[in-house]
Every structure is written in structure tokens, then in C-alpha cells.
Amino acid sequence: AAGLDRPQVVSHAQQALNYTLFDCKWVPRSARLLCLGSAARGSGLLQLYELRGGRLALLREIEKAKPLKCGTFGATSLQQRYFATGDFGGNLNIWNLEAPEIPVYSVKGHKEIINSIDGVGGLGIGEGAPEIVTGSRDGTVKVWDPRQKDTPVANMEPVQGESKRDCWTVAFGNAYNQEERVVCAGYDNGDIKLFDLKTMSLRWETNIKNGVCSVEFDRKDVNMNKLVATSLEGKFHVFDMRTQHPTKGFASVSEKAQKSTIWQVRHLPQNRDIFMTSGGAGSLHLWKYEYPSQRSKKDSEGAEMGVAGSLSLLQNVTLSTQPISSLDWSPDKKGLCVCGAFDQTVRVLIVTKLNKI
Amino acid sequence: MPVWLREHLWRQTASAVYLSLPVRGLRVTPANIFCTDRYLKVSIPPFLFEAILYAPIDDTNSTAKIGNGIIFFTLYKKEAAMWDSLTLANANKEKLQYLRENAVLKAHEKAKEETEAKKVTKQEHKKYALEATMKLEEAERKRIEDLKEKERQKVTKELELWKEQQDAAEKQKRVQKEGELHQEVEQLKEKKKEKNNKTSISYEGTSETRIKATKGRGSYSMFSENLKEEQLPAPRSAATIKINFTSRVFPTALRESRVAEEEEWLRKQAEAQRTVSADLSELEDLKEEEKNPDWLKDKGNKMFATGNYLAAVNAYNLAVRLNNKLPLLYLNRAACHLKLRNLHKAIEDSSKALELLTPPVPDNENARVKAYVRRGTAFCQLELYTEGLQDYEAALKIDPQNKNIEKDAEKIRHLIQGTTQ
């Protein structure tokens, strides 16, 4: 039966929460996960759960002044495992979860809510200094180094007088050696901008018409290979980032899958051609990207341009009636993932048969 | 009057009566035979045979066989007894009548009962079929559930195993680290002193706060962190990248745009460009360029700029005759009329311009503001201050940042308050 040979999404454990969940992340090298969000009383909550048997056991609950929107482990070492969060007041904080009363690093980075955060250079992945990038509703994207207080090491802001657009998502990529790094940012008017941090310039920009909810490179620590950008109205685009054409930019293939907003895309850490998208109708779709026979070709003037591949849907499942706003694969166990939805439930899922893909 | 069939033959046994009725040449159908437990009738108009039976019979089991020119009845008696005769002897008319009616009624009831019984059996059959299909589907569903459940259990077991491995690995690591720590503590304390002298203040600041924070965790992590920092590149030198956002014809994101209205506006503009007035007879002697409304508009603008308002009005008039759908013509003509103090004409033209500037979209904002302001000015000069204020406020709503409009609106308000007092 072809149906049962495909990867299945098995619900392993779930937990009902009493606050709005905005982000959930696995703690690296463990079976623990962090949930963060906004409590009804207007404060931020951070909860640490451990996967025990078929259930989630609450280990720790930390309350903070402002509701928390997003967080990442990306810029911390494996021994320390400090967690960086962005909150509704525009503050970036890095917490030591063993002693969370005082942040290890804190800065009021933005004037408005930090919508998205990403970290690179930590966890033994990639090279170069650990850095954190935040994207905010005030239209700016800032890169921070935890060793430098108060001022960002890079700031991408609109020119004077330009009306600002909310930045909804940020992602690091291309960090394959100590100098190279790019930041990709998606905005609410459909702009996607690629900033090169080595040359401190705008490397590429495009507009996909609908607001960009989530961008992610398939791997942060390699020469940039693929970028997935998801947007409102159920569309997402996969860009082939190996070949940049001087005028046409990067080749892309797009897919319109779920009828509602695609909130998140996350690549499987163990296989960079498989990724999962989560939708506004509470559904998850598992996709596989297939490369074309030739990844680049010459156009009429002889300039190299990329060739986009094709996408196939491996599986889809509907878990909830509310949007699934956050998704994270476990870097340690292939197929284990956690997702958080606006129905105040965090679910741990296992995707089977990924070895056979 | 029916024709009675009287030639019938009958014989009986203890339990049954056999009656044969010749019906020469007549076509008999089952509908012609009517039988209840005491009454038997065969009616083939105009022929009629009826018999009030001596004793009741079992009419459900009794049969009638229609043969060639003869009907053969087999009537089973209810009581096994020998009948004296087939029919009741002394049967007077009334009794006959009564019996007949009774018989008919009984027949009706029987028919009803039969249909009801049929219905009930049909229902039951349906129910049975439904239940059977439901059972089948249930079985199928269960099978799939079982498969899924098996997967789930397998996967859970794997997970538990992996978790245990993780925990064991961590414990091991920790033990290892503590062992190493004891050896290295002295060395690193030395190193740290050196570093603190060399590095910049901010560096020290962050590492100190971190020391405070990591106190609870155990000292080894802090030291190993310091070691790693030496291998990392220094923080990037701060820089800013300035960006522009994609502009559209209408500077709103797709989700915010009122695309429908904007499309309508664009379409209207396109159409307006194309309308040419029908009345061209007098205009034949004009030069080619003078028939172009845009050229005329430009002419009018130039003349307005030089102060030649009457000429400007003429130019606009001609342009309007050629194409009366361009709002800007009316707008500019209104300005001319204002300067010429033709206030009523100014109001008319501003109103016409506003009419043409629907639907209200960001693209025609400027034009609409000007139209409102000009009409407002005209009203005020006619001392119709309330109408004027209305127009100024409309203009202010479109363009709240404009200080001049605000000032003028304030002045008008004062004037109104002054006159009412």
C-alpha cells in the first residue's frame, strides 16, 4: 500500500497550556523542550518540559515582565545552552536557564515587538563568531554579538523618510567559514532581502506579493543552497541559492498548498531536502525537494542562471483547528518534532520512515 | 340488473369446500373475485355470482383457480364440519346487505394490515443492511487504527531507548568534566588574570556578569567558555545597511490594498482619456493640437501661471467640450474661477471634479484635497461659512498633515463662532 509506505506523522504527546504559546524549541542534546509565550495577565512565560514516557512533565516555569515572542539556541555553545529571546517590548535577552533571574545579556534592541530571532555560530555548528539576528515590527533587522553590549554589529534599516514595513522573519545562512555570513529577512509587504554581512551590503531582493511569514535556509553552515520562504494565502517559494543571475536573481519554484497562511517552515536537520510547513488551518505538510538534472544553465547572454527543482508532498496531517505557529525539529532524534498552536496546546510528534526517503 | 350466475357445482370434505363456477366465454381476472370469511362474490359485469357461505372459511389460505371458462375455488373451512349447503338458506335482503357491507369493510382492513406488515418488514430489511455495512466499515477503520497504534508504540519504544542513552551519555560527560576540572582549575586562574589585564573594558564587563550568572552552575563551564573565546574572531565592526522597500503603483501591501477600488480608478482614467465628445462640427476649423484636451489643459495651466485667467478658462472650456470626463480640467477651471471671483462657477466646477474623482483612492488624494479646499474657499467668500468649514474638514481628513488647511479651518471656526455670538 503506497499510503502506508509514506512517512507517517504520529502524535506522541501533547500538553494543554494556559497561556498563548508563541514559540517552542528543543533544548539541544536532551529530551527537553522550551515553550514560551504570553500569559493572560500580560507577562511572559517560559516553561521547560521533559519528555517522559508518553507525556510532557513540567520541570520549570519562569515568568518575565514582558510577553515573549521568539527564542533560539542558535548562538550558544553546547555546554552553556543559553537561550536568547525576543519579547513584545523589543528587548533581546539571553538567559541561563539554571539561573534565570538575571539575563546573561540584555539590550532594548528595537522600538517595537521583536517578531523573529535566529542565532548562528553556536552549538558546534558552523564557524565564526556566535551572532543573533532580530527582526522587528519597527522595520529594522539587527545583528547582535553577545560579547558587545548595547549596540548591534549590523543594522538594516529603512532610509530616512521611507515608510517602514514590518519585518516578520529573519534567518542566517551561508556561514561556511569565519568571514562569510548572510541574513535573509522577510517583510509584511512581500519583500525578501538578502544581506551579506561580510561586505555589509544588500545582496539580493525580491518581492513575492504576499507578506512573508517565515524564511529558512536549508542549512546555516554551508554555502547557501536553498531558501524556503512562506507567505500568506497558502503559497511558499523555494529558491535555489547556488546561482545568482545578475538581473533575475535566484531561480525558484513555488507551491500553493494550504488554503491559509503558512506560518512556519522548518528543514529536517538530518536531511536538508525535507522540510515541513505549518499552516493556518492547523495542518502540517511534509515536503521533499528534488533537484533538477542540471542546477544551472546559461541564458541568452551567456550569464549563469539557476534552475529550480520540483517539490513533492510526502504527507500531510491536520492536528488542530487553530494555526500552528511554531515548529521545531529535534537535532538529536531524527523525526522527532514539537509544534505549538494557537489552541494553547504543544504537541510532540514523531515522523516515521524518514530513513526510507 | 346483474345477470346471476347460478350454475355452480360444489362438493365438500371435512375441511374444505370445492366449488366450481362455469363462466363461459368471460375473461376473469383476480380483481373480479372478492372473498371474505363469510362472503364470496364473483363480479364480471354484467354477470354476478355471490354466496353467503354456510360457515366461516379461512379466506387467506383459500384459493381460486381461474381456468378455461371455469373458476375453481378451494375454500378451507375454519371449523371442520360438514355443511348442509353451500349458502345460508334463509337469507333475507337486509341480512344480505349487512353481510355484504361487513365483508367489504373486512376486506379493507385486511388490505391495510397487509400494507403495514409489508412496510414493517421493509424497514427491518433496511436496518439490517445498514448495520451490516456499518460493521464492515468499523472493521476496516479498526484495522487501520491498529496499524497506526503499532507504529506509535514502536516509535515510542525507540524514543525511550534513545532518551536513556542520552541521559547515560550526559551523566558520563559530567563525571568526566568534573575530573578534568580539578586538574585545570589552577592553570585557568592564571590565564584569566592575564586576560583581564589585556582586554577592553566592555569585554570584561560582559564576562563578569556572566560569572555572576553561572555561579550556580559550576565553575567549569565559565572557564571552558573563556578558552573558546580566544579562538573566535572579534565582534564585527558595526555597520548599517540602508534599505528601500518595494514600491507599487499604490504603496500598500497586497493584503492591505483596496485593489478593487484602485482598479476601478485606473479603468476610469483610461476611459476618460479615450472619450471624445460627439459634437465636432464647429471644431473642424481648429488645429490638430487644439483638439487634444491634454494640450489644452497644459495651455490653460500656463496661462493660469502667467495670470491670464480668462484665457485659461477659455482653454479649459474647449478642453471640456472635447472630453468632459477629465477631473483635472474641472479642478483647474475652478481655480481660475476663484481668481476671477466667479464663486458659484468655482463651486460648480469643484463639485464636478469631486464627482469624477471617485472611487477615493490614494492616487487621487492630492486632487481631492485641492478640490475640497477650492470649494471651501469659494463657500467662505460667499459667506457660507458652515459649508466652507465642512469642505475644509473633508480636506483635512484626507491630508491631516497639512498645516495651511488646519490654519484656515481654525480661522473659519472662529468666524462662525464670532457670528453666532
PDB file of N, CA and C in Angstrom, chain B residues 275-304:
ATOM      1  N   THR B 275     -12.552  59.170 -24.199  1.00  0.00           N
ATOM      2  CA  THR B 275     -13.830  59.750 -24.661  1.00  0.00           C
ATOM      3  C   THR B 275     -13.571  61.002 -25.480  1.00  0.00           C
ATOM      4  N   VAL B 276     -14.236  61.036 -26.546  1.00  0.00           N
ATOM      5  CA  VAL B 276     -14.164  62.256 -27.357  1.00  0.00           C
ATOM      6  C   VAL B 276     -15.589  62.721 -27.546  1.00  0.00           C
ATOM      7  N   SER B 277     -15.795  63.992 -27.336  1.00  0.00           N
ATOM      8  CA  SER B 277     -17.155  64.499 -27.428  1.00  0.00           C
ATOM      9  C   SER B 277     -17.685  64.363 -28.853  1.00  0.00           C
ATOM     10  N   ALA B 278     -19.004  64.170 -28.963  1.00  0.00           N
ATOM     11  CA  ALA B 278     -19.601  63.888 -30.271  1.00  0.00           C
ATOM     12  C   ALA B 278     -19.677  65.124 -31.156  1.00  0.00           C
ATOM     13  N   ASP B 279     -19.800  66.254 -30.487  1.00  0.00           N
ATOM     14  CA  ASP B 279     -20.105  67.463 -31.244  1.00  0.00           C
ATOM     15  C   ASP B 279     -18.852  68.093 -31.825  1.00  0.00           C
ATOM     16  N   LEU B 280     -18.502  67.661 -32.989  1.00  0.00           N
ATOM     17  CA  LEU B 280     -17.236  68.117 -33.547  1.00  0.00           C
ATOM     18  C   LEU B 280     -17.409  69.079 -34.727  1.00  0.00           C
ATOM     19  N   SER B 281     -18.652  69.376 -35.019  1.00  0.00           N
ATOM     20  CA  SER B 281     -18.873  70.132 -36.262  1.00  0.00           C
ATOM     21  C   SER B 281     -18.192  71.500 -36.225  1.00  0.00           C
ATOM     22  N   GLU B 282     -18.356  72.197 -35.074  1.00  0.00           N
ATOM     23  CA  GLU B 282     -17.773  73.522 -35.029  1.00  0.00           C
ATOM     24  C   GLU B 282     -16.274  73.487 -34.857  1.00  0.00           C
ATOM     25  N   LEU B 283     -15.809  72.323 -34.459  1.00  0.00           N
ATOM     26  CA  LEU B 283     -14.410  72.282 -34.101  1.00  0.00           C
ATOM     27  C   LEU B 283     -13.530  71.909 -35.283  1.00  0.00           C
ATOM     28  N   GLU B 284     -14.148  71.797 -36.446  1.00  0.00           N
ATOM     29  CA  GLU B 284     -13.360  71.318 -37.578  1.00  0.00           C
ATOM     30  C   GLU B 284     -12.286  72.296 -37.985  1.00  0.00           C
ATOM     31  N   ASP B 285     -12.541  73.553 -37.690  1.00  0.00           N
ATOM     32  CA  ASP B 285     -11.555  74.529 -38.158  1.00  0.00           C
ATOM     33  C   ASP B 285     -10.428  74.747 -37.157  1.00  0.00           C
ATOM     34  N   LEU B 286     -10.429  73.926 -36.134  1.00  0.00           N
ATOM     35  CA  LEU B 286      -9.345  74.050 -35.170  1.00  0.00           C
ATOM     36  C   LEU B 286      -8.133  73.271 -35.638  1.00  0.00           C
ATOM     37  N   LYS B 287      -6.982  73.696 -35.141  1.00  0.00           N
ATOM     38  CA  LYS B 287      -5.768  72.939 -35.475  1.00  0.00           C
ATOM     39  C   LYS B 287      -5.790  71.586 -34.770  1.00  0.00           C
ATOM     40  N   GLU B 288      -4.970  70.678 -35.289  1.00  0.00           N
ATOM     41  CA  GLU B 288      -4.966  69.313 -34.762  1.00  0.00           C
ATOM     42  C   GLU B 288      -4.653  69.292 -33.266  1.00  0.00           C
ATOM     43  N   GLU B 289      -3.619  70.073 -32.886  1.00  0.00           N
ATOM     44  CA  GLU B 289      -3.223  70.001 -31.491  1.00  0.00           C
ATOM     45  C   GLU B 289      -4.266  70.653 -30.585  1.00  0.00           C
ATOM     46  N   GLU B 290      -5.028  71.590 -31.153  1.00  0.00           N
ATOM     47  CA  GLU B 290      -6.026  72.233 -30.313  1.00  0.00           C
ATOM     48  C   GLU B 290      -7.177  71.293 -29.998  1.00  0.00           C
ATOM     49  N   LYS B 291      -7.227  70.130 -30.705  1.00  0.00           N
ATOM     50  CA  LYS B 291      -8.303  69.199 -30.380  1.00  0.00           C
ATOM     51  C   LYS B 291      -7.889  68.224 -29.287  1.00  0.00           C
ATOM     52  N   ASN B 292      -6.671  68.368 -28.806  1.00  0.00           N
ATOM     53  CA  ASN B 292      -6.183  67.442 -27.801  1.00  0.00           C
ATOM     54  C   ASN B 292      -6.422  68.047 -26.415  1.00  0.00           C
ATOM     55  N   PRO B 293      -7.287  67.438 -25.607  1.00  0.00           N
ATOM     56  CA  PRO B 293      -7.619  68.027 -24.305  1.00  0.00           C
ATOM     57  C   PRO B 293      -6.394  68.219 -23.422  1.00  0.00           C
ATOM     58  N   ASP B 294      -5.434  67.302 -23.481  1.00  0.00           N
ATOM     59  CA  ASP B 294      -4.260  67.441 -22.615  1.00  0.00           C
ATOM     60  C   ASP B 294      -3.452  68.671 -22.997  1.00  0.00           C
ATOM     61  N   TRP B 295      -3.297  68.861 -24.319  1.00  0.00           N
ATOM     62  CA  TRP B 295      -2.560  70.029 -24.779  1.00  0.00           C
ATOM     63  C   TRP B 295      -3.258  71.309 -24.321  1.00  0.00           C
ATOM     64  N   LEU B 296      -4.584  71.258 -24.418  1.00  0.00           N
ATOM     65  CA  LEU B 296      -5.353  72.427 -23.992  1.00  0.00           C
ATOM     66  C   LEU B 296      -5.204  72.660 -22.503  1.00  0.00           C
ATOM     67  N   LYS B 297      -5.178  71.551 -21.764  1.00  0.00           N
ATOM     68  CA  LYS B 297      -5.025  71.689 -20.317  1.00  0.00           C
ATOM     69  C   LYS B 297      -3.691  72.343 -20.012  1.00  0.00           C
ATOM     70  N   ASP B 298      -2.632  71.877 -20.704  1.00  0.00           N
ATOM     71  CA  ASP B 298      -1.315  72.469 -20.454  1.00  0.00           C
ATOM     72  C   ASP B 298      -1.325  73.944 -20.765  1.00  0.00           C
ATOM     73  N   LYS B 299      -1.943  74.286 -21.895  1.00  0.00           N
ATOM     74  CA  LYS B 299      -2.073  75.698 -22.252  1.00  0.00           C
ATOM     75  C   LYS B 299      -2.745  76.473 -21.137  1.00  0.00           C
ATOM     76  N   GLY B 300      -3.858  75.880 -20.679  1.00  0.00           N
ATOM     77  CA  GLY B 300      -4.603  76.564 -19.619  1.00  0.00           C
ATOM     78  C   GLY B 300      -3.730  76.773 -18.387  1.00  0.00           C
ATOM     79  N   ASN B 301      -2.969  75.725 -18.026  1.00  0.00           N
ATOM     80  CA  ASN B 301      -2.108  75.842 -16.847  1.00  0.00           C
ATOM     81  C   ASN B 301      -1.108  76.969 -17.015  1.00  0.00           C
ATOM     82  N   LYS B 302      -0.522  77.013 -18.228  1.00  0.00           N
ATOM     83  CA  LYS B 302       0.484  78.062 -18.446  1.00  0.00           C
ATOM     84  C   LYS B 302      -0.139  79.441 -18.279  1.00  0.00           C
ATOM     85  N   MET B 303      -1.339  79.568 -18.854  1.00  0.00           N
ATOM     86  CA  MET B 303      -1.964  80.898 -18.775  1.00  0.00           C
ATOM     87  C   MET B 303      -2.356  81.255 -17.351  1.00  0.00           C
ATOM     88  N   PHE B 304      -2.752  80.256 -16.601  1.00  0.00           N
ATOM     89  CA  PHE B 304      -3.055  80.487 -15.187  1.00  0.00           C
ATOM     90  C   PHE B 304      -1.813  80.968 -14.472  1.00  0.00           C
TER      91      PHE B 304
END
